[in-house]
Amino acid sequence: MAKPQIVKFKFPESLEEMPLGPSAAAGILTEPNAGWRVQSPVIEHPKCTKCLLCWVLCPEGVIGKENEQLEIDMNYCKGCGLCAHECPKDAITMVQEGEADDQ
Amino acid sequence: MVKVKNLTDKEYLYGHKACPGCGLGTIGRLALKILGERTIVALPASCMSTVTTQYPQMNYSVPSLTMAFAGTGAVLTGMSAGLKAQGVTDVHVLGLAGDGGTADIGLQALSGAVERGDDFIYICYDNEAYMNTGVQRSSLTPIGANTTNSPSGTASYGEKKPKKNLFEIMIAHRIPYAATASSAYPYDFMNKMEKTKSLRGPKFIHIMCPCPTGWGFASDLTVEIGKLAVETGMWYLAEYENGKVKMNVIPKTLKPVEEYLIKQRRFRHLNEDTIKLIREHRDSEWRIIRERWVLSNC
């Protein structure tokens, strides 16, 4: 996977485990941002031409282009709707959170 | 020219806590994609440092340093001097500062660093106020904008002074490369970032970053607002290199400013007279741009 994954963070338990100075290792993800989302994007793959405009514009970088079809990492999508608004082929629609699961 | 298909899949800025739709995430991740893993990021107090370094999360996968508000330029000097002393030549030093941290508080440190000619890239992402602390005006807030310390009401139409021209301040330093960009024009921004990679010395990019929370628009309109800013002439895309300014986008006719203003809460209070004031200011700015940079290059 090209995207960083969530890791379980172990808080320092004693003084010996504390890092020296106010520092931390790079690339630590401890929690998803999915709870922010009210609407979620759904890609209609037959309409998608893989122009990658959504991939470029996504502020979160949750759209993945490494496979045949574009994929969205729902752990970090905040549901801003930018991709759906900008898609030149209207291949992305925003669905109210919860409704997509009912289908 | 940057080819999007060839860009790396790896995200060096991921899972940050910026407001939904904020252009800041686009700027950060595209800049790091172009520069690659061998980059050190310097962050003053700003939205960028607040949303990416919330303990225990650390959203950068590259080394980063958060420092005092005024010190971005000085820290960049230190980083590039440190790399030079160690003989490291393949590491980029990137500063990511907001408009207040660049044009108000960090201006003298930046000016000093540019004057010394250290090797770094400085990105000023301009959301036109101190958004991180709750929308206070900065010297890059445009005329007429409503902020918490330039409030609109019966006695005031909001911010009274026009936006400071940071791009021209940088040109006055005879910097090797300076550019303006917009998060709504990502390809233009990526090409400018690509250019900074090959140049030595200080490089400066002033990029507009529409702020859904502070400007007051829906989170999916970030790109639309950013494009309207350029199409109405409230912002421009230009680059300065080898003593010459090149305009990247020259609109044949500028759209009416109302189209840009009406979509944002911070300009909602404006009436005919104040819109006229903004229009006149834009027209005088564009007269200068055309005279100095467009006609002289023909």
Short mmCIF file of C-alpha atoms in Angstrom, two decimals:
data_model
loop_
_atom_site.label_atom_id
_atom_site.label_comp_id
_atom_site.label_asym_id
_atom_site.label_seq_id
_atom_site.Cartn_x
_atom_site.Cartn_y
_atom_site.Cartn_z
CA MET A 1 0.00 0.00 0.00
CA ALA A 2 1.24 3.42 -0.97
CA LYS A 3 -0.77 5.15 1.71
CA PRO A 4 0.29 5.15 5.37
CA GLN A 5 -1.69 2.80 7.58
CA ILE A 6 -3.12 3.31 11.07
CA VAL A 7 -0.78 2.11 13.78
CA LYS A 8 -1.53 1.59 17.45
CA PHE A 9 0.35 4.25 19.35
CA LYS A 10 1.90 3.27 22.65
CA PHE A 11 2.13 6.22 24.99
CA PRO A 12 5.35 6.36 27.02
CA GLU A 13 4.74 4.71 30.39
CA SER A 14 7.83 5.80 32.22
CA LEU A 15 10.40 8.56 32.07
CA GLU A 16 12.87 6.19 30.41
CA GLU A 17 10.52 5.66 27.45
CA MET A 18 10.04 9.39 26.85
CA PRO A 19 11.72 10.61 23.66
CA LEU A 20 14.57 13.07 24.05
CA GLY A 21 13.19 16.56 23.49
CA PRO A 22 9.84 17.39 21.94
CA SER A 23 10.20 15.01 19.02
CA ALA A 24 8.34 12.14 17.40
CA ALA A 25 8.93 9.75 14.56
CA ALA A 26 7.52 10.77 11.15
CA GLY A 27 4.40 9.26 9.62
CA ILE A 28 2.40 8.18 12.67
CA LEU A 29 -1.32 7.73 12.06
CA THR A 30 -3.35 6.74 15.09
CA GLU A 31 -6.98 7.41 14.22
CA PRO A 32 -9.20 7.67 11.14
CA ASN A 33 -11.00 10.86 10.08
CA ALA A 34 -14.03 8.98 8.75
CA GLY A 35 -16.24 10.26 11.57
CA TRP A 36 -16.19 13.75 10.04
CA ARG A 37 -18.09 12.61 6.99
CA VAL A 38 -21.75 13.41 6.30
CA GLN A 39 -21.74 12.42 2.63
CA SER A 40 -19.52 9.91 0.94
CA PRO A 41 -18.35 9.83 -2.68
CA VAL A 42 -19.30 6.90 -4.92
CA ILE A 43 -17.45 6.42 -8.22
CA GLU A 44 -19.36 5.11 -11.24
CA HIS A 45 -16.48 3.27 -12.82
CA PRO A 46 -17.89 2.89 -16.38
CA LYS A 47 -18.11 6.70 -16.64
CA CYS A 48 -14.59 7.27 -15.29
CA THR A 49 -11.93 8.02 -17.90
CA LYS A 50 -9.09 8.07 -15.37
CA CYS A 51 -8.19 11.69 -16.11
CA LEU A 52 -6.97 11.73 -12.48
CA LEU A 53 -8.26 15.25 -11.80
CA CYS A 54 -9.86 14.01 -8.56
CA TRP A 55 -6.63 12.28 -7.62
CA VAL A 56 -4.75 15.55 -8.06
CA LEU A 57 -7.28 17.80 -6.35
CA CYS A 58 -8.29 15.65 -3.35
CA PRO A 59 -7.08 17.59 -0.28
CA GLU A 60 -6.80 14.36 1.71
CA GLY A 61 -5.12 12.27 -0.98
CA VAL A 62 -7.52 9.40 -0.31
CA ILE A 63 -8.02 8.45 -3.97
CA GLY A 64 -5.70 5.67 -5.08
CA LYS A 65 -4.63 5.23 -8.72
CA GLU A 66 -2.38 2.19 -8.38
CA ASN A 67 -5.03 -0.36 -9.43
CA GLU A 68 -7.19 -0.73 -12.54
CA GLN A 69 -9.99 1.35 -11.02
CA LEU A 70 -9.72 4.40 -8.78
CA GLU A 71 -10.23 3.53 -5.14
CA ILE A 72 -11.18 5.71 -2.19
CA ASP A 73 -9.74 5.18 1.27
CA MET A 74 -12.87 5.68 3.36
CA ASN A 75 -10.87 5.83 6.59
CA TYR A 76 -9.63 9.31 5.70
CA CYS A 77 -12.23 10.73 3.29
CA LYS A 78 -13.88 13.73 4.97
CA GLY A 79 -16.67 13.87 2.40
CA CYS A 80 -15.99 17.44 1.26
CA GLY A 81 -17.50 16.73 -2.17
CA LEU A 82 -14.72 18.47 -4.12
CA CYS A 83 -14.14 15.41 -6.33
CA ALA A 84 -17.83 15.12 -7.24
CA HIS A 85 -18.07 18.85 -7.97
CA GLU A 86 -14.98 18.93 -10.19
CA CYS A 87 -15.29 15.60 -12.03
CA PRO A 88 -15.55 16.49 -15.76
CA LYS A 89 -17.54 13.32 -16.50
CA ASP A 90 -19.83 13.53 -13.45
CA ALA A 91 -18.68 10.03 -12.55
CA ILE A 92 -18.69 10.74 -8.80
CA THR A 93 -21.87 11.27 -6.80
CA MET A 94 -22.15 12.18 -3.14
CA VAL A 95 -24.37 9.82 -1.17
CA GLN A 96 -25.75 10.63 2.28
CA GLU A 97 -23.78 8.66 4.82
CA GLY A 98 -25.67 5.51 5.78
CA GLU A 99 -27.77 5.33 2.61
CA ALA A 100 -25.03 3.61 0.66
CA ASP A 101 -24.93 0.81 3.23
CA ASP A 102 -28.68 0.15 2.96
CA GLN A 103 -28.49 -0.79 -0.71
CA MET B 1 6.05 19.45 -17.68
CA VAL B 2 4.75 17.20 -14.94
CA LYS B 3 2.89 14.10 -16.08
CA VAL B 4 0.28 13.10 -13.51
CA LYS B 5 0.42 9.41 -14.45
CA ASN B 6 4.12 9.34 -13.54
CA LEU B 7 3.66 10.96 -10.14
CA THR B 8 4.31 8.78 -7.14
CA ASP B 9 1.40 7.00 -5.44
CA LYS B 10 3.06 7.50 -2.09
CA GLU B 11 1.41 10.12 0.11
CA TYR B 12 3.88 12.08 2.22
CA LEU B 13 1.13 14.10 3.90
CA TYR B 14 -1.78 11.92 4.93
CA GLY B 15 -4.61 11.83 7.44
CA HIS B 16 -4.30 15.48 8.48
CA LYS B 17 -7.03 17.31 10.39
CA ALA B 18 -7.65 20.28 8.07
CA CYS B 19 -11.26 21.35 7.51
CA PRO B 20 -13.01 19.37 4.75
CA GLY B 21 -12.32 20.88 1.33
CA CYS B 22 -9.34 22.96 2.44
CA GLY B 23 -6.89 23.59 -0.41
CA LEU B 24 -4.01 23.30 2.04
CA GLY B 25 -3.97 19.51 1.85
CA THR B 26 -3.72 19.63 -1.95
CA ILE B 27 -0.83 22.09 -1.77
CA GLY B 28 1.11 20.10 0.84
CA ARG B 29 0.74 16.71 -0.75
CA LEU B 30 1.43 17.83 -4.33
CA ALA B 31 4.50 19.82 -3.26
CA LEU B 32 5.90 16.79 -1.42
CA LYS B 33 5.05 14.45 -4.30
CA ILE B 34 7.13 16.62 -6.63
CA LEU B 35 10.04 17.06 -4.23
CA GLY B 36 10.04 13.46 -3.06
CA GLU B 37 11.12 11.71 0.09
CA ARG B 38 14.43 13.53 0.43
CA THR B 39 12.82 16.68 1.81
CA ILE B 40 12.82 18.45 5.16
CA VAL B 41 9.77 20.56 5.97
CA ALA B 42 9.84 23.67 8.16
CA LEU B 43 6.52 24.76 9.64
CA PRO B 44 5.89 27.93 11.64
CA ALA B 45 2.74 28.34 13.72
CA SER B 46 0.02 28.12 11.09
CA CYS B 47 -2.92 26.04 9.95
CA MET B 48 -0.44 23.70 8.29
CA SER B 49 1.45 22.88 11.49
CA THR B 50 -1.72 22.72 13.61
CA VAL B 51 -3.54 20.20 11.45
CA THR B 52 -0.59 17.92 10.76
CA THR B 53 1.24 17.60 14.07
CA GLN B 54 -1.41 16.78 16.68
CA TYR B 55 0.23 14.49 19.20
CA PRO B 56 0.51 11.55 18.91
CA GLN B 57 -0.27 11.87 15.20
CA MET B 58 2.46 12.97 12.81
CA ASN B 59 1.02 13.23 9.34
CA TYR B 60 4.23 13.90 7.45
CA SER B 61 6.21 10.91 6.30
CA VAL B 62 9.22 13.18 5.83
CA PRO B 63 11.20 14.96 8.58
CA SER B 64 9.50 18.14 9.72
CA LEU B 65 10.21 20.85 12.26
CA THR B 66 7.67 23.14 13.89
CA MET B 67 9.17 26.41 15.03
CA ALA B 68 8.26 29.88 16.28
CA PHE B 69 6.02 32.06 14.17
CA ALA B 70 8.65 34.52 13.00
CA GLY B 71 11.44 32.07 12.31
CA THR B 72 10.66 30.26 9.04
CA GLY B 73 13.34 32.05 7.00
CA ALA B 74 15.95 31.70 9.72
CA VAL B 75 15.21 27.99 10.20
CA LEU B 76 15.43 27.38 6.44
CA THR B 77 18.83 29.07 6.45
CA GLY B 78 19.93 26.83 9.32
CA MET B 79 18.69 23.69 7.60
CA SER B 80 20.39 24.47 4.30
CA ALA B 81 23.60 25.46 6.12
CA GLY B 82 23.48 22.19 8.07
CA LEU B 83 23.08 20.16 4.90
CA LYS B 84 25.89 22.10 3.24
CA ALA B 85 28.21 21.45 6.19
CA GLN B 86 27.49 17.72 5.95
CA GLY B 87 28.03 17.73 2.20
CA VAL B 88 24.46 16.61 1.50
CA THR B 89 23.29 17.92 -1.85
CA ASP B 90 20.21 15.84 -2.73
CA VAL B 91 17.89 17.04 0.06
CA HIS B 92 15.32 19.77 -0.54
CA VAL B 93 14.49 22.23 2.20
CA LEU B 94 10.85 23.32 2.11
CA GLY B 95 9.17 26.01 4.19
CA LEU B 96 5.37 25.97 4.41
CA ALA B 97 4.05 29.14 6.00
CA GLY B 98 0.72 30.96 6.01
CA ASP B 99 0.05 34.48 4.85
CA GLY B 100 0.42 36.02 8.31
CA GLY B 101 3.53 34.01 9.03
CA THR B 102 5.06 35.24 5.78
CA ALA B 103 3.84 38.76 5.09
CA ASP B 104 3.46 40.03 8.67
CA ILE B 105 5.39 38.13 11.29
CA GLY B 106 7.97 36.23 9.26
CA LEU B 107 8.77 38.87 6.65
CA GLN B 108 12.13 40.01 8.01
CA ALA B 109 13.38 36.43 8.50
CA LEU B 110 12.32 35.58 4.95
CA SER B 111 13.86 38.75 3.55
CA GLY B 112 17.12 37.96 5.34
CA ALA B 113 17.20 34.38 4.10
CA VAL B 114 16.50 35.42 0.50
CA GLU B 115 19.14 38.14 0.70
CA ARG B 116 21.72 35.61 1.99
CA GLY B 117 20.90 33.44 -1.01
CA ASP B 118 20.46 30.17 0.87
CA ASP B 119 19.16 27.15 -1.00
CA PHE B 120 15.51 26.57 -0.02
CA ILE B 121 11.95 26.54 -1.31
CA TYR B 122 9.44 28.74 0.46
CA ILE B 123 5.72 28.24 -0.08
CA CYS B 124 3.42 30.90 1.31
CA TYR B 125 -0.10 29.47 1.25
CA ASP B 126 -2.37 32.45 1.32
CA ASN B 127 -5.82 32.01 2.87
CA GLU B 128 -6.03 35.76 3.33
CA ALA B 129 -6.32 35.95 7.13
CA TYR B 130 -5.08 34.26 10.33
CA MET B 131 -7.47 31.34 9.88
CA ASN B 132 -5.92 29.06 12.46
CA THR B 133 -6.66 31.42 15.36
CA GLY B 134 -10.15 32.34 14.20
CA VAL B 135 -10.09 34.60 11.12
CA GLN B 136 -8.16 37.73 12.09
CA ARG B 137 -7.03 40.11 9.35
CA SER B 138 -3.47 39.95 8.03
CA SER B 139 -1.72 42.26 5.59
CA LEU B 140 -2.79 39.90 2.80
CA THR B 141 -6.51 40.22 3.58
CA PRO B 142 -8.22 41.82 0.57
CA ILE B 143 -10.16 45.06 0.73
CA GLY B 144 -13.78 44.65 1.89
CA ALA B 145 -13.35 41.29 3.64
CA ASN B 146 -15.14 40.74 6.93
CA THR B 147 -12.86 39.26 9.59
CA THR B 148 -13.11 39.19 13.38
CA ASN B 149 -10.93 42.27 13.78
CA SER B 150 -12.09 44.06 10.68
CA PRO B 151 -15.81 43.44 11.24
CA SER B 152 -18.44 44.82 8.92
CA GLY B 153 -21.34 46.84 10.28
CA THR B 154 -22.98 50.23 10.13
CA ALA B 155 -19.68 52.09 10.52
CA SER B 156 -17.40 49.82 8.50
CA TYR B 157 -17.34 47.75 5.33
CA GLY B 158 -14.73 45.38 6.71
CA GLU B 159 -11.04 45.41 5.84
CA LYS B 160 -10.09 48.88 4.55
CA LYS B 161 -6.63 48.31 3.17
CA PRO B 162 -5.85 46.39 -0.01
CA LYS B 163 -3.76 43.26 -0.18
CA LYS B 164 0.00 43.70 0.08
CA ASN B 165 1.89 42.60 -3.03
CA LEU B 166 4.22 39.93 -1.68
CA PHE B 167 5.26 38.77 -5.16
CA GLU B 168 6.68 42.21 -5.96
CA ILE B 169 8.45 42.35 -2.60
CA MET B 170 10.20 39.11 -3.56
CA ILE B 171 11.05 40.43 -7.05
CA ALA B 172 12.65 43.44 -5.36
CA HIS B 173 15.09 40.98 -3.74
CA ARG B 174 16.18 39.82 -7.24
CA ILE B 175 15.38 36.28 -6.09
CA PRO B 176 16.32 33.46 -8.56
CA TYR B 177 12.72 32.26 -8.81
CA ALA B 178 9.40 33.61 -7.55
CA ALA B 179 5.91 32.66 -8.61
CA THR B 180 2.28 33.05 -7.73
CA ALA B 181 -0.02 30.05 -7.97
CA SER B 182 -3.43 28.84 -6.90
CA SER B 183 -4.59 25.56 -5.38
CA ALA B 184 -7.36 25.60 -8.02
CA TYR B 185 -4.70 25.31 -10.75
CA PRO B 186 -2.80 22.22 -9.56
CA TYR B 187 -1.01 21.51 -12.85
CA ASP B 188 0.36 25.06 -12.98
CA PHE B 189 1.49 24.70 -9.36
CA MET B 190 3.17 21.34 -9.97
CA ASN B 191 5.07 22.70 -12.97
CA LYS B 192 6.29 25.60 -10.84
CA MET B 193 7.36 23.19 -8.09
CA GLU B 194 9.20 21.10 -10.68
CA LYS B 195 11.07 24.22 -11.79
CA THR B 196 12.19 25.02 -8.23
CA LYS B 197 13.81 21.57 -7.97
CA SER B 198 16.48 22.29 -10.55
CA LEU B 199 17.33 25.83 -9.43
CA ARG B 200 19.83 26.69 -6.70
CA GLY B 201 19.26 29.51 -4.24
CA PRO B 202 16.04 30.79 -2.66
CA LYS B 203 12.78 29.99 -4.43
CA PHE B 204 9.45 31.51 -3.45
CA ILE B 205 5.90 30.48 -4.37
CA HIS B 206 2.92 32.52 -3.22
CA ILE B 207 -0.10 30.24 -3.58
CA MET B 208 -3.72 31.19 -3.00
CA CYS B 209 -5.54 28.68 -0.82
CA PRO B 210 -9.31 29.29 -0.56
CA CYS B 211 -10.55 28.62 2.99
CA PRO B 212 -14.12 27.22 3.25
CA THR B 213 -14.36 28.06 6.96
CA GLY B 214 -12.94 31.57 6.96
CA TRP B 215 -14.25 32.77 3.62
CA GLY B 216 -17.65 31.15 4.11
CA PHE B 217 -18.48 28.81 1.25
CA ALA B 218 -19.41 25.13 0.90
CA SER B 219 -16.55 22.66 1.14
CA ASP B 220 -16.94 21.41 -2.44
CA LEU B 221 -16.48 24.89 -3.96
CA THR B 222 -12.78 25.36 -3.11
CA VAL B 223 -11.62 24.93 -6.70
CA GLU B 224 -14.50 26.92 -8.17
CA ILE B 225 -13.75 29.90 -5.89
CA GLY B 226 -10.03 29.64 -6.64
CA LYS B 227 -10.71 29.67 -10.38
CA LEU B 228 -13.12 32.60 -10.07
CA ALA B 229 -10.44 34.57 -8.23
CA VAL B 230 -8.19 34.27 -11.27
CA GLU B 231 -10.97 34.78 -13.84
CA THR B 232 -12.25 37.93 -12.13
CA GLY B 233 -8.73 39.32 -11.77
CA MET B 234 -8.69 39.25 -7.96
CA TRP B 235 -5.64 36.98 -8.18
CA TYR B 236 -3.13 36.30 -10.93
CA LEU B 237 -0.73 33.54 -11.93
CA ALA B 238 2.75 34.76 -12.78
CA GLU B 239 6.36 33.71 -12.45
CA TYR B 240 9.57 35.69 -12.18
CA GLU B 241 12.77 34.23 -13.58
CA ASN B 242 15.97 35.72 -15.08
CA GLY B 243 14.77 39.26 -14.35
CA LYS B 244 11.51 38.83 -16.27
CA VAL B 245 7.92 38.34 -15.18
CA LYS B 246 5.79 35.97 -17.23
CA MET B 247 2.02 35.95 -16.81
CA ASN B 248 0.76 32.34 -16.96
CA VAL B 249 -2.90 33.23 -17.37
CA ILE B 250 -4.01 36.46 -19.04
CA PRO B 251 -7.82 36.60 -19.13
CA LYS B 252 -9.01 38.35 -22.31
CA THR B 253 -11.79 40.04 -20.39
CA LEU B 254 -12.04 39.93 -16.65
CA LYS B 255 -15.31 38.59 -15.26
CA PRO B 256 -17.31 40.96 -13.02
CA VAL B 257 -15.98 40.93 -9.44
CA GLU B 258 -19.50 40.26 -8.13
CA GLU B 259 -19.33 36.67 -9.41
CA TYR B 260 -16.42 36.02 -7.05
CA LEU B 261 -17.65 38.13 -4.11
CA ILE B 262 -21.24 36.93 -3.97
CA LYS B 263 -20.27 33.31 -3.29
CA GLN B 264 -18.47 34.13 -0.04
CA ARG B 265 -19.83 35.00 3.39
CA ARG B 266 -16.96 37.39 4.13
CA PHE B 267 -18.13 39.72 1.32
CA ARG B 268 -21.88 39.33 1.88
CA HIS B 269 -22.28 42.76 3.51
CA LEU B 270 -20.93 44.69 0.52
CA ASN B 271 -23.20 47.17 -1.27
CA GLU B 272 -22.93 48.91 -4.65
CA ASP B 273 -20.47 51.55 -3.42
CA THR B 274 -18.08 49.13 -1.77
CA ILE B 275 -18.17 46.71 -4.70
CA LYS B 276 -17.29 49.69 -6.92
CA LEU B 277 -14.31 50.34 -4.63
CA ILE B 278 -13.12 46.73 -5.07
CA ARG B 279 -13.66 46.87 -8.83
CA GLU B 280 -11.65 50.09 -9.10
CA HIS B 281 -8.85 48.60 -7.05
CA ARG B 282 -8.75 45.49 -9.25
CA ASP B 283 -8.73 47.61 -12.41
CA SER B 284 -5.86 49.77 -11.18
CA GLU B 285 -3.87 46.65 -10.23
CA TRP B 286 -4.44 45.15 -13.67
CA ARG B 287 -3.47 48.41 -15.37
CA ILE B 288 -0.12 48.12 -13.60
CA ILE B 289 0.22 44.40 -14.48
CA ARG B 290 -0.54 45.04 -18.15
CA GLU B 291 1.81 47.99 -18.41
CA ARG B 292 4.71 46.40 -16.58
CA TRP B 293 4.55 42.72 -17.42
CA VAL B 294 2.22 42.02 -20.33
CA LEU B 295 2.92 44.81 -22.83
CA SER B 296 6.65 45.04 -22.12
CA ASN B 297 7.10 41.35 -23.02
CA CYS B 298 5.26 41.57 -26.34
#
